[in-house]
Coordinates of N, CA and C in Angstrom, one line a residue:
M1 N 0.8 -1.2 0.0 CA 0.0 0.0 0.0 C 0.9 1.2 0.0
C2 N 0.5 2.2 -0.8 CA 1.2 3.5 -0.8 C 0.5 4.5 0.0
V3 N 1.2 5.3 0.6 CA 0.7 6.4 1.4 C 1.2 7.7 0.8
G4 N 0.3 8.6 0.3 CA 0.7 9.8 -0.3 C 0.7 11.0 0.7
D5 N 1.6 11.9 0.5 CA 1.7 13.1 1.4 C 1.1 14.3 0.6
P6 N 0.2 15.0 1.3 CA -0.3 16.2 0.7 C 0.7 17.3 0.8
L7 N 1.0 18.0 -0.3 CA 2.0 19.1 -0.3 C 1.4 20.2 -1.0
R8 N 1.8 21.5 -0.7 CA 1.4 22.6 -1.4 C 2.5 23.1 -2.2
L9 N 2.3 23.3 -3.5 CA 3.4 23.8 -4.4 C 3.7 25.2 -4.1
I10 N 4.9 25.6 -4.0 CA 5.3 27.0 -3.8 C 6.0 27.5 -5.0
A11 N 6.6 26.7 -5.8 CA 7.3 27.1 -7.0 C 7.4 25.9 -8.0
V12 N 7.4 26.3 -9.3 CA 7.5 25.3 -10.4 C 8.5 25.8 -11.4
E13 N 9.4 24.9 -11.7 CA 10.4 25.1 -12.7 C 10.5 23.9 -13.6
G14 N 9.9 24.0 -14.8 CA 9.9 22.8 -15.7 C 9.1 21.7 -15.1
I15 N 9.7 20.5 -15.0 CA 9.0 19.4 -14.5 C 9.3 19.2 -13.0
A16 N 9.9 20.1 -12.4 CA 10.2 20.0 -10.9 C 9.5 21.1 -10.2
G17 N 9.2 20.8 -9.0 CA 8.5 21.8 -8.1 C 9.1 21.8 -6.7
T18 N 8.9 22.9 -6.1 CA 9.2 23.0 -4.7 C 7.9 23.0 -3.9
A19 N 7.8 22.2 -2.9 CA 6.5 22.0 -2.2 C 6.8 22.1 -0.7
E20 N 5.7 22.4 0.0 CA 5.9 22.4 1.5 C 4.7 21.6 2.1
D21 N 5.1 21.1 3.3 CA 4.1 20.3 4.1 C 3.9 20.9 5.5
G22 N 4.4 22.0 5.8 CA 4.2 22.6 7.1 C 5.5 22.3 8.0
A23 N 6.2 21.3 7.6 CA 7.4 21.0 8.4 C 8.7 21.4 7.6
G24 N 8.5 21.7 6.4 CA 9.7 22.1 5.6 C 9.3 22.0 4.1
T25 N 10.3 22.1 3.3 CA 10.1 22.1 1.8 C 10.8 20.9 1.2
C26 N 10.4 20.5 0.0 CA 11.1 19.4 -0.7 C 10.9 19.6 -2.2
L27 N 11.7 18.9 -2.9 CA 11.7 19.0 -4.4 C 10.8 17.8 -4.8
V28 N 9.9 18.1 -5.8 CA 8.9 17.1 -6.2 C 9.0 17.1 -7.8
D29 N 8.9 15.8 -8.3 CA 8.9 15.6 -9.7 C 7.4 15.8 -10.2
L30 N 7.2 16.7 -11.1 CA 5.8 17.0 -11.6 C 5.5 16.4 -13.0
S31 N 6.3 15.4 -13.4 CA 6.1 14.8 -14.7 C 4.7 14.3 -14.9
L32 N 4.1 13.8 -13.9 CA 2.7 13.2 -14.0 C 1.6 14.2 -13.9
V33 N 1.9 15.4 -13.5 CA 0.9 16.5 -13.3 C 1.5 17.8 -13.9
P34 N 1.8 17.8 -15.2 CA 2.5 19.0 -15.7 C 1.6 20.3 -15.6
E35 N 0.3 20.2 -15.4 CA -0.6 21.3 -15.3 C -0.5 22.0 -13.9
A36 N 0.2 21.4 -12.9 CA 0.3 21.9 -11.6 C 0.9 23.3 -11.5
R37 N 0.4 24.1 -10.7 CA 0.9 25.5 -10.6 C 1.1 25.9 -9.1
P38 N 2.0 26.9 -8.8 CA 2.2 27.3 -7.5 C 0.8 27.6 -6.8
G39 N 0.7 27.1 -5.6 CA -0.6 27.3 -4.8 C -1.4 26.0 -4.9
D40 N -1.2 25.1 -5.9 CA -2.0 23.9 -5.9 C -1.5 22.9 -4.8
W41 N -2.5 22.1 -4.4 CA -2.2 21.0 -3.5 C -2.0 19.8 -4.3
I42 N -0.9 19.0 -4.0 CA -0.6 17.8 -4.8 C -0.5 16.6 -3.8
L43 N -0.7 15.4 -4.3 CA -0.5 14.2 -3.5 C 0.7 13.6 -4.0
S44 N 1.7 13.5 -3.2 CA 3.1 13.0 -3.6 C 3.4 11.7 -3.0
F45 N 3.9 10.8 -3.8 CA 4.4 9.5 -3.4 C 5.9 9.4 -3.8
L46 N 6.7 9.2 -2.8 CA 8.2 9.0 -3.1 C 8.8 10.1 -3.9
G47 N 8.4 11.3 -3.7 CA 9.0 12.4 -4.4 C 8.4 12.8 -5.7
T48 N 7.3 12.1 -6.1 CA 6.6 12.3 -7.4 C 5.2 12.7 -7.1
A49 N 4.8 13.8 -7.7 CA 3.4 14.2 -7.6 C 2.5 13.3 -8.4
R50 N 1.5 12.7 -7.9 CA 0.6 11.8 -8.6 C -0.7 12.4 -9.0
A51 N -1.1 13.5 -8.2 CA -2.4 14.1 -8.5 C -2.5 15.5 -7.9
I52 N -3.3 16.3 -8.5 CA -3.6 17.6 -7.9 C -4.9 17.3 -7.1
I53 N -4.9 17.8 -5.8 CA -6.1 17.6 -5.0 C -6.6 18.9 -4.4
A54 N -7.8 18.9 -4.0 CA -8.5 20.0 -3.4 C -7.9 20.3 -2.0
A55 N -7.9 21.5 -1.5 CA -7.4 21.9 -0.2 C -8.1 21.1 0.9
D56 N -9.4 20.9 0.8 CA -10.1 20.2 1.9 C -9.7 18.8 1.9
E57 N -9.4 18.2 0.8 CA -8.9 16.8 0.7 C -7.6 16.7 1.3
A58 N -6.7 17.7 1.0 CA -5.4 17.7 1.6 C -5.4 17.8 3.1
A59 N -6.4 18.6 3.6 CA -6.5 18.7 5.1 C -7.0 17.4 5.7
R60 N -7.9 16.7 5.1 CA -8.4 15.4 5.6 C -7.3 14.4 5.6
I61 N -6.5 14.3 4.5 CA -5.4 13.4 4.5 C -4.3 13.7 5.5
S62 N -4.0 15.0 5.7 CA -3.1 15.4 6.7 C -3.5 15.0 8.1
A63 N -4.8 15.3 8.4 CA -5.4 14.9 9.7 C -5.3 13.4 9.9
A64 N -5.6 12.6 8.9 CA -5.5 11.2 9.0 C -4.1 10.7 9.3
L65 N -3.2 11.3 8.6 CA -1.7 10.9 8.8 C -1.3 11.3 10.1
A66 N -1.7 12.4 10.6 CA -1.3 12.9 12.0 C -1.9 11.9 13.0
A67 N -3.1 11.5 12.8 CA -3.8 10.5 13.7 C -3.0 9.2 13.7
L68 N -2.6 8.7 12.6 CA -1.8 7.5 12.5 C -0.5 7.6 13.2
R69 N 0.2 8.8 13.0 CA 1.4 9.0 13.8 C 1.2 9.0 15.3
S70 N 0.1 9.6 15.7 CA -0.3 9.6 17.1 C -0.5 8.2 17.7
V71 N -1.3 7.4 17.0 CA -1.6 6.1 17.4 C -0.3 5.2 17.5
M72 N 0.6 5.5 16.6 CA 1.9 4.7 16.5 C 2.7 4.9 17.8
I73 N 2.5 6.1 18.4 CA 3.3 6.4 19.6 C 2.4 6.3 20.9
G74 N 1.2 5.7 20.7 CA 0.4 5.4 21.9 C -0.6 6.5 22.2
G75 N -0.7 7.5 21.3 CA -1.6 8.6 21.5 C -3.0 8.4 21.0
P76 N -3.9 9.4 21.1 CA -5.3 9.3 20.7 C -5.4 9.5 19.2
V77 N -6.5 9.0 18.6 CA -6.9 9.2 17.2 C -7.5 10.6 17.1
G78 N -8.3 11.0 18.1 CA -9.0 12.2 18.0 C -10.1 12.1 17.0
D79 N -10.4 13.2 16.3 CA -11.5 13.1 15.3 C -11.0 13.2 13.9
A80 N -9.8 12.7 13.7 CA -9.2 12.7 12.3 C -9.9 11.9 11.3
F81 N -10.7 10.9 11.7 CA -11.4 10.1 10.8 C -12.9 10.3 10.9
A82 N -13.3 11.6 11.2 CA -14.7 11.9 11.4 C -15.5 11.8 10.1
D83 N -14.8 11.9 8.9 CA -15.5 11.8 7.7 C -15.9 10.3 7.4
L84 N -15.5 9.4 8.2 CA -15.9 8.0 8.0 C -17.1 7.8 8.9
D85 N -18.2 8.4 8.6 CA -19.4 8.4 9.5 C -20.3 7.3 9.2
R86 N -19.8 6.2 8.6 CA -20.7 5.1 8.4 C -20.0 3.8 8.9
P87 N -20.7 2.8 9.2 CA -20.1 1.5 9.6 C -19.4 0.9 8.4
P88 N -18.3 0.2 8.6 CA -17.6 -0.5 7.5 C -18.5 -1.5 6.8
S89 N -18.3 -1.7 5.5 CA -19.1 -2.7 4.8 C -18.2 -3.5 3.9
L90 N -18.6 -4.7 3.6 CA -17.9 -5.6 2.7 C -18.3 -5.3 1.3
P91 N -17.4 -5.6 0.4 CA -17.7 -5.6 -1.1 C -18.9 -6.6 -1.3
P92 N -19.7 -6.3 -2.3 CA -20.9 -7.2 -2.5 C -20.6 -8.7 -2.6
H93 N -19.5 -9.1 -3.3 CA -19.2 -10.5 -3.4 C -18.8 -11.1 -2.1
L94 N -18.1 -10.4 -1.2 CA -17.8 -10.9 0.1 C -19.0 -11.0 1.0
Q95 N -19.9 -9.9 0.9 CA -21.1 -9.9 1.7 C -22.0 -11.1 1.3
A96 N -22.1 -11.4 0.0 CA -22.9 -12.5 -0.4 C -22.3 -13.9 0.1
A97 N -21.0 -14.0 0.1 CA -20.4 -15.2 0.7 C -20.7 -15.3 2.2
L98 N -20.6 -14.2 2.9 CA -20.8 -14.3 4.3 C -22.3 -14.6 4.6
D99 N -23.2 -14.0 3.8 CA -24.6 -14.3 4.0 C -24.9 -15.7 3.7
A100 N -24.1 -16.3 2.8 CA -24.3 -17.8 2.4 C -23.7 -18.7 3.5
G101 N -23.1 -18.1 4.5 CA -22.5 -18.9 5.5 C -21.0 -19.2 5.4
R102 N -20.4 -18.7 4.4 CA -19.0 -18.9 4.1 C -18.2 -17.8 4.9
N103 N -17.5 -18.3 5.9 CA -16.7 -17.3 6.7 C -15.2 -17.6 6.7
H104 N -14.8 -18.5 5.8 CA -13.4 -18.8 5.6 C -13.1 -19.2 4.2
G105 N -11.8 -19.2 3.8 CA -11.4 -19.5 2.4 C -11.8 -20.8 2.0

């Protein structure tokens, strides 16, 4: 599983950009999102911007990552996952198998 970091672009020069995450700045490859401009929020994996995202989505992702960091050191989750206001559900094919009594492979 990949975890992307939301970053805000502060400068673009060709296919490279300088972005910030609140803790500092970093160089980001913009080859996959050549339309990105300073001020845009991007989702970056391993130093490469994969998508341009909305500011509210960047805030939700940042909050979720902060909650995960907190849990990893024994702290609280807080309300970082408040947008998940529904109980978890199985994909239809797995729910059908469970409903049929299959609960193992």
